[in-house]
Short mmCIF file of C-alpha atoms in Angstrom, two decimals:
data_model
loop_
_atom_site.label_atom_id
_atom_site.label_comp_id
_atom_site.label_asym_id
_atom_site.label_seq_id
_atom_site.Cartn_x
_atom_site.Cartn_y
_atom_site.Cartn_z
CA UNK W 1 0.00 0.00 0.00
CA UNK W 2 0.89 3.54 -1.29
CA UNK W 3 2.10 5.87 1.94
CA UNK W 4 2.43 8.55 -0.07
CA UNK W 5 0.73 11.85 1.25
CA UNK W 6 0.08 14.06 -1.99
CA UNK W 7 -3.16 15.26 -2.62
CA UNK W 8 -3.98 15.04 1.35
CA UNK W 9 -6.29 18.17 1.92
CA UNK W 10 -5.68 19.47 5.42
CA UNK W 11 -9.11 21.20 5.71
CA UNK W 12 -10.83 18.07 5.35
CA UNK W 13 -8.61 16.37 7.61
CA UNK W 14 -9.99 19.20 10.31
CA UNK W 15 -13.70 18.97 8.78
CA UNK W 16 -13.43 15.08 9.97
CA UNK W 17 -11.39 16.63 13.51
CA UNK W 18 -14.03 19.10 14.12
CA UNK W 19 -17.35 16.26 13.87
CA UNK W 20 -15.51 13.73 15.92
CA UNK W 21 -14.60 15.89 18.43
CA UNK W 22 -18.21 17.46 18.89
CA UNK W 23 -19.50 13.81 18.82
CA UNK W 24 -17.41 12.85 21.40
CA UNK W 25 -17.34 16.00 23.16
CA UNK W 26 -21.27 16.01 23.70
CA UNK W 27 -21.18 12.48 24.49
CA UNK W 28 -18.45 13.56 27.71
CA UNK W 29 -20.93 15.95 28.48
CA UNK W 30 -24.44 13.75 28.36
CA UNK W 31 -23.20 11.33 30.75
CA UNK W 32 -21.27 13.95 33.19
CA UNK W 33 -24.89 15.35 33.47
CA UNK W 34 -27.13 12.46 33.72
CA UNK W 35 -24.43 9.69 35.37
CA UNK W 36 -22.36 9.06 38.59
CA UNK W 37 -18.32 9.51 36.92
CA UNK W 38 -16.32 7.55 39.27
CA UNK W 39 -12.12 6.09 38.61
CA UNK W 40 -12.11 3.17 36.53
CA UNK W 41 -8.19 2.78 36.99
CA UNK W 42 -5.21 4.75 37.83
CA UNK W 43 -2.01 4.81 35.43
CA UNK W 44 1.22 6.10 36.61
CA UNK W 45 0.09 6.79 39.98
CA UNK W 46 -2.79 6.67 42.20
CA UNK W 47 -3.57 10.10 41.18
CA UNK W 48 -3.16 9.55 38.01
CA UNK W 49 -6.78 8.73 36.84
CA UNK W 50 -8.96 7.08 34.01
CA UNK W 51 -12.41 7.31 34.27
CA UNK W 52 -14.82 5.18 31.94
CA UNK W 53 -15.47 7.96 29.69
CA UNK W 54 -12.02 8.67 28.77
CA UNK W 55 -12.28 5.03 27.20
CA UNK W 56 -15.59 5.67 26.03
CA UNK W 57 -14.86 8.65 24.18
CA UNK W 58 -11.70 7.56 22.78
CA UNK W 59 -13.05 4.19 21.38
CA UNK W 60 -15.99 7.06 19.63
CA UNK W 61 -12.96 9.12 18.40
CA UNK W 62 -10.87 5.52 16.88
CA UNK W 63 -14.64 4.56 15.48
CA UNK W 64 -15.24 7.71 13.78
CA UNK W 65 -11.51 7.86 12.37
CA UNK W 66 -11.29 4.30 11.11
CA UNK W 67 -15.01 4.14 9.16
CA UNK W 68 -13.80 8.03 7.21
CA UNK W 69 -9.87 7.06 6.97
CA UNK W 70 -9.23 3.02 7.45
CA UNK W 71 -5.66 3.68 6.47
CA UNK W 72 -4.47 6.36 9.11
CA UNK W 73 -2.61 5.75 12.37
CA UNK W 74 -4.18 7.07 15.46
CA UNK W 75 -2.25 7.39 18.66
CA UNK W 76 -5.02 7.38 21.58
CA UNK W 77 -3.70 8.41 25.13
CA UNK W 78 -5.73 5.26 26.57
CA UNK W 79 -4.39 2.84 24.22
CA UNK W 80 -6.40 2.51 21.62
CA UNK W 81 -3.85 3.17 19.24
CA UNK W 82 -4.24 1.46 15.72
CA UNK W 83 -1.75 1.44 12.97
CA UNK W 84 -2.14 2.93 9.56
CA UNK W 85 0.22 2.98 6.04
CA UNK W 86 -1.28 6.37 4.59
CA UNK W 87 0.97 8.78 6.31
CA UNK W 88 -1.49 10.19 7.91
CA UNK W 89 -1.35 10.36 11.90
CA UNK W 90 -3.96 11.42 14.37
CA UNK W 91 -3.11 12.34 17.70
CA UNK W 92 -5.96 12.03 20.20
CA UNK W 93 -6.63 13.64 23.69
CA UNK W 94 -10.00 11.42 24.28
CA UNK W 95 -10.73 13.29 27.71
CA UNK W 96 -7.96 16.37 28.57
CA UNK W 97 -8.47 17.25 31.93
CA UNK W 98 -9.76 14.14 33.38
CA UNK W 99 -9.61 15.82 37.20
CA UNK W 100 -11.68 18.42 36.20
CA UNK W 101 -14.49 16.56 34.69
CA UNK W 102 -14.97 13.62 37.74
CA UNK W 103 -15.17 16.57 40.04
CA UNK W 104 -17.87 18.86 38.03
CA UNK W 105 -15.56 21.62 36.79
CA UNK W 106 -15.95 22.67 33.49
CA UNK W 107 -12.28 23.06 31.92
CA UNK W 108 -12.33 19.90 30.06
CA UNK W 109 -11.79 19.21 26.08
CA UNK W 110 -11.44 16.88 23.36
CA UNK W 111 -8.33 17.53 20.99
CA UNK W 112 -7.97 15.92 17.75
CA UNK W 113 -4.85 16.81 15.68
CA UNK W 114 -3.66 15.66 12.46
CA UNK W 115 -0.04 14.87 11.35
CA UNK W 116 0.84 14.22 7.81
CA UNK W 117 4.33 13.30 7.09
CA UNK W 118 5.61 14.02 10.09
CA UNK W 119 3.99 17.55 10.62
CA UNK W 120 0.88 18.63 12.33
CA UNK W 121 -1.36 20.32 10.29
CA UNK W 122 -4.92 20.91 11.52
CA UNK W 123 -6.19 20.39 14.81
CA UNK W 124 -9.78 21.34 17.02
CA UNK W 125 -9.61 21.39 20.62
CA UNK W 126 -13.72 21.07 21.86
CA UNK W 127 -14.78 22.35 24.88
CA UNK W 128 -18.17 20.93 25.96
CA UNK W 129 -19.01 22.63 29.10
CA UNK W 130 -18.25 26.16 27.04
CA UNK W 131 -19.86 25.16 23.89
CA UNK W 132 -15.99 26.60 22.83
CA UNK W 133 -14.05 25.15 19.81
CA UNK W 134 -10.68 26.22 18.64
CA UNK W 135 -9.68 24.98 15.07
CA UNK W 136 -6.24 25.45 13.31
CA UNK W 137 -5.08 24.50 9.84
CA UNK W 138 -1.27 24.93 9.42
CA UNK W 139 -0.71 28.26 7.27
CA UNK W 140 -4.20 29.28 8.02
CA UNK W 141 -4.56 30.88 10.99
CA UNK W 142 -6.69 30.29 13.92
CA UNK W 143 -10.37 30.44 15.21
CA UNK W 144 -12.59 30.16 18.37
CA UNK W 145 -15.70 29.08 17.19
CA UNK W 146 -16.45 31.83 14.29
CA UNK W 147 -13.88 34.45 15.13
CA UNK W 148 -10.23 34.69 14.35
CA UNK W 149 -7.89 34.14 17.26
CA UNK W 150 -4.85 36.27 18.00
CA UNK W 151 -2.40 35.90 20.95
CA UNK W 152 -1.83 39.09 23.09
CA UNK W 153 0.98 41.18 22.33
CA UNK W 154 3.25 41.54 25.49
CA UNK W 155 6.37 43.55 26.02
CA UNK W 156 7.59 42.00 29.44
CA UNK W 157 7.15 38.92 31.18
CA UNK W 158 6.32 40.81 34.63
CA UNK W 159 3.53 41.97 32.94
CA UNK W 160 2.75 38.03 31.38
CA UNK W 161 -0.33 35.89 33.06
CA UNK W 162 1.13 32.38 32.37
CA UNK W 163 -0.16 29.13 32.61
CA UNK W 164 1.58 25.80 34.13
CA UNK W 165 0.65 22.31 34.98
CA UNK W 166 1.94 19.71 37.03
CA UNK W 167 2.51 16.21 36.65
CA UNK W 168 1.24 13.05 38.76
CA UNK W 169 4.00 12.05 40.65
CA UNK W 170 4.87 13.51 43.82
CA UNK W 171 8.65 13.90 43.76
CA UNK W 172 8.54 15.85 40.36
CA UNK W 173 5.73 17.39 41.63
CA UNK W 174 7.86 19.37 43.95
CA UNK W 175 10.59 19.70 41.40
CA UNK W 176 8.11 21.98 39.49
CA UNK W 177 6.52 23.46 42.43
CA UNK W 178 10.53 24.72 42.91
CA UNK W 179 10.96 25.77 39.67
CA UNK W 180 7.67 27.84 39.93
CA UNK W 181 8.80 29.43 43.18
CA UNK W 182 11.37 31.36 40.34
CA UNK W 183 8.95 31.88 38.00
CA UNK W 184 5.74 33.07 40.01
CA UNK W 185 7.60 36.26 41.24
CA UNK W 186 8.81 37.52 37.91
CA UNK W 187 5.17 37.19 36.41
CA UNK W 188 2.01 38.92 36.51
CA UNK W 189 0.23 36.01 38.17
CA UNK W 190 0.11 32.21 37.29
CA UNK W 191 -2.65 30.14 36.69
CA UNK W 192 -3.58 26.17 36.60
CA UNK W 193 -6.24 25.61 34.79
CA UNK W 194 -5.54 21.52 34.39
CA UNK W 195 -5.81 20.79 30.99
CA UNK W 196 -2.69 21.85 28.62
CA UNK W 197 -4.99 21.64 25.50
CA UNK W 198 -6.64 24.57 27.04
CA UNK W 199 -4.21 26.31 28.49
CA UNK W 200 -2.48 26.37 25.19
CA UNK W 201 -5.83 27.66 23.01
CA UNK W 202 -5.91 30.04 26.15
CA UNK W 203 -2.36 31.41 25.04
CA UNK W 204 -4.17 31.59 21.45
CA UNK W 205 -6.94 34.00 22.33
CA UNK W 206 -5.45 35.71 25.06
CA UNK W 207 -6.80 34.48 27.82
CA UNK W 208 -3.37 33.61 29.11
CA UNK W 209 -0.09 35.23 27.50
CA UNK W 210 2.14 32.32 27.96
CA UNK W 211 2.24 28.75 28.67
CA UNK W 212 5.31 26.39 30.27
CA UNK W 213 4.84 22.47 31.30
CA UNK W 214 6.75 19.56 30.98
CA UNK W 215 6.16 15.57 30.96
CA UNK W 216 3.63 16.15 28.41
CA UNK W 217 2.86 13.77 25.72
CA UNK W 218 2.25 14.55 21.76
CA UNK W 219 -2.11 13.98 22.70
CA UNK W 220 -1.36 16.46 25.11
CA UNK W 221 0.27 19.30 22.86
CA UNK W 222 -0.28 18.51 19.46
CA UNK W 223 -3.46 20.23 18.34
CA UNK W 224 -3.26 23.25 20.95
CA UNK W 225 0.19 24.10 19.77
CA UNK W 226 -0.69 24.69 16.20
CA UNK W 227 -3.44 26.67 17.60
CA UNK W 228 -1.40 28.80 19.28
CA UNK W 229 1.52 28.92 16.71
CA UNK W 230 -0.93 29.96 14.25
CA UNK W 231 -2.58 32.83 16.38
CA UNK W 232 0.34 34.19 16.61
CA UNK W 233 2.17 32.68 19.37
CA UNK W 234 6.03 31.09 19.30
CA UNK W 235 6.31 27.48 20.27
CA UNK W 236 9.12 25.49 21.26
CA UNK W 237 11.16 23.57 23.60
CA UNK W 238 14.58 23.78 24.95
CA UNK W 239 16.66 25.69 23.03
CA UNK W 240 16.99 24.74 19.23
CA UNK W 241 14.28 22.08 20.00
CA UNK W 242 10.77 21.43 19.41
CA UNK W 243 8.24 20.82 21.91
CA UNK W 244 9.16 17.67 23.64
CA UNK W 245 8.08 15.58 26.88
CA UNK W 246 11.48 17.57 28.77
CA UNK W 247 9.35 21.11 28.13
CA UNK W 248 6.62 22.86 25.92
CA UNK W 249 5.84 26.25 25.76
CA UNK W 250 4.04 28.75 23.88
CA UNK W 251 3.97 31.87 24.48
CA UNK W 252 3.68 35.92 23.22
CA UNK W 253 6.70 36.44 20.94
CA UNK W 254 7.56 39.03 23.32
CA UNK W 255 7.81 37.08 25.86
CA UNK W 256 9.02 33.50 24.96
CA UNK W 257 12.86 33.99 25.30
CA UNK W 258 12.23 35.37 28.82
CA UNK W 259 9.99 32.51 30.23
CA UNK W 260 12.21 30.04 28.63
CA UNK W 261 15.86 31.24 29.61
CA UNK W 262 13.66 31.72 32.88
CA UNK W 263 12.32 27.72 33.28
CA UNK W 264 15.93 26.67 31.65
CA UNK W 265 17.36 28.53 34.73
CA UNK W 266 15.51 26.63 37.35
CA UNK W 267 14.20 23.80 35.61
CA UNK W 268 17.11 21.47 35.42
CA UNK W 269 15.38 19.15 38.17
CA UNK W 270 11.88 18.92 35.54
CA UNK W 271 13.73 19.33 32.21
CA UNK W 272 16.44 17.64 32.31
CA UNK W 273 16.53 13.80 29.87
CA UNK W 274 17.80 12.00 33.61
CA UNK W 275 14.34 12.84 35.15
CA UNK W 276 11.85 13.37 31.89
CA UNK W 277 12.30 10.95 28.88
CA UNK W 278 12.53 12.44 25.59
CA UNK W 279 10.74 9.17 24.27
CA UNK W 280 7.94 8.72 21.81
CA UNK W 281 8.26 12.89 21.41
CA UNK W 282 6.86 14.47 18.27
CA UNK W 283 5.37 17.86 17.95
CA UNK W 284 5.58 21.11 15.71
CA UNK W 285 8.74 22.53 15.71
CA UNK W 286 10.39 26.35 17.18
CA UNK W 287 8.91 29.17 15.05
#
């Protein structure tokens, strides 16, 4: 079978994104409101949680991909990854912010993103409880809903409200917590909102000007960084990398230098390859 990509349309790629993540984001969103969400297993670590939906809506998400595409891969963060020979790649968040949903707060999204060749190029991040969907097609700019998305422009990163998250286990846990005791008094203010698809379509629309975490996985990153990048915000990693598992970050060009020399700086316990594998990473590069 043929793996060549030519003639792959990247707008319908998000067309079929932006369905399957509104099917699966309603379906999050039917049974948060009309069933009891309880832990069906932990992964990493006891707080490290899966509940049945996440399952649920990723086996919707695989469904939906397979009977439009039966040739692409899809990497699924629950496992339900399948293999595919058209060069086509799907990266799939089935439930970001898995915390948030079992206890009834409503900062919780799908995120679909499509890689072709190697390189993401459309993605939809779906948030149910806001009726809020960002959508990104590589070259094309940006969009909440029906409005074009830009990223704040900031001169400083005192004046910079940045996002952060923090992983499951405990003793990197307070590796980041000392990493953020640098970076919370050179900021604005911080926030956690605990889901990095958000925070980074929050860096896209301004709700946030910048955006730091590491130990995330491609799911995690893939279709919220193009978001961003194509609002208008620079992405990266460390320095002359892409966005990896050892850091991600997008921020206001204005600021991105700054927070990153910044997180370098303190970081070494949360960034560096001894504590944070670089394994399995693939992303959009620096722009």
């Amino acid at each position: 079978m043929s793996t060549s990509t030519e003639g792959v349309d990247p707008t319908a790629l998000l067309d079929l994104a932006v369905r399957t993540a509104r099917e699966a984001g309603e379906l999050l969103r039917a049974r948060r409101l009309t069933d009891e969400v309880s832990v069906d297993h932990t992964k990493s670590t006891p707080t490290d949680i899966v509940t049945a939906m996440d399952t649920a809506s990723e086996a919707l998400i695989r469904d939906r991909l397979r009977a439009a595409r039966p040739d692409d891969t899809i990497l699924g963060e629950e496992g339900g990854s399948v293999p595919g020979e058209s060069g086509v790649r799907w990266l799939v968040d089935p439930l970001d912010g898995t915390v948030n949903y079992l206890y009834g707060l409503p900062a919780y999204a799908v995120s679909i993103a499509a890689e072709v060749a190697g390189e993401v190029v459309a993605g939809a991040v779906f948030c149910p409880p806001a009726e809020e969907l960002w959508t990104a097609v590589r070259g094309a700019g940006a969009w909440l809903n029906d409005d074009p998305v830009r990223t704040n422009s900031v001169p400083e990163l005192g004046r910079a409200l940045v996002g952060t998250g923090f992983w499951y286990d405990s003793g990197l846990r307070a590796r980041q917590a000392e990493l953020l005791r640098h970076v919370l008094p050179r900021v604005r203010d911080v926030r956690r909102i605990g889901s990095a698809a958000l925070d980074l379509c929050s860096v896209a629309c301004g709700r946030l000007d910048a955006y730091y975490e590491t130990g995330l996985h491609p799911w995690d990153w893939s279709a919220g960084l193009l978001v961003a990048r194509e609002a208008g915000a620079r992405v990266g990693g460390l320095p002359g990398e892409p966005a990896s598992r050892r850091l991600a970050i997008a921020a206001a060009p204005g600021v991105f230098d700054e927070l990153r020399s910044l997180v370098v700086a303190h970081g070494s316990g949360v960034v560096g390859s001894q504590v944070v594998s670089a394994g399995a990473d693939l992303g959009p590069g620096e722009s």
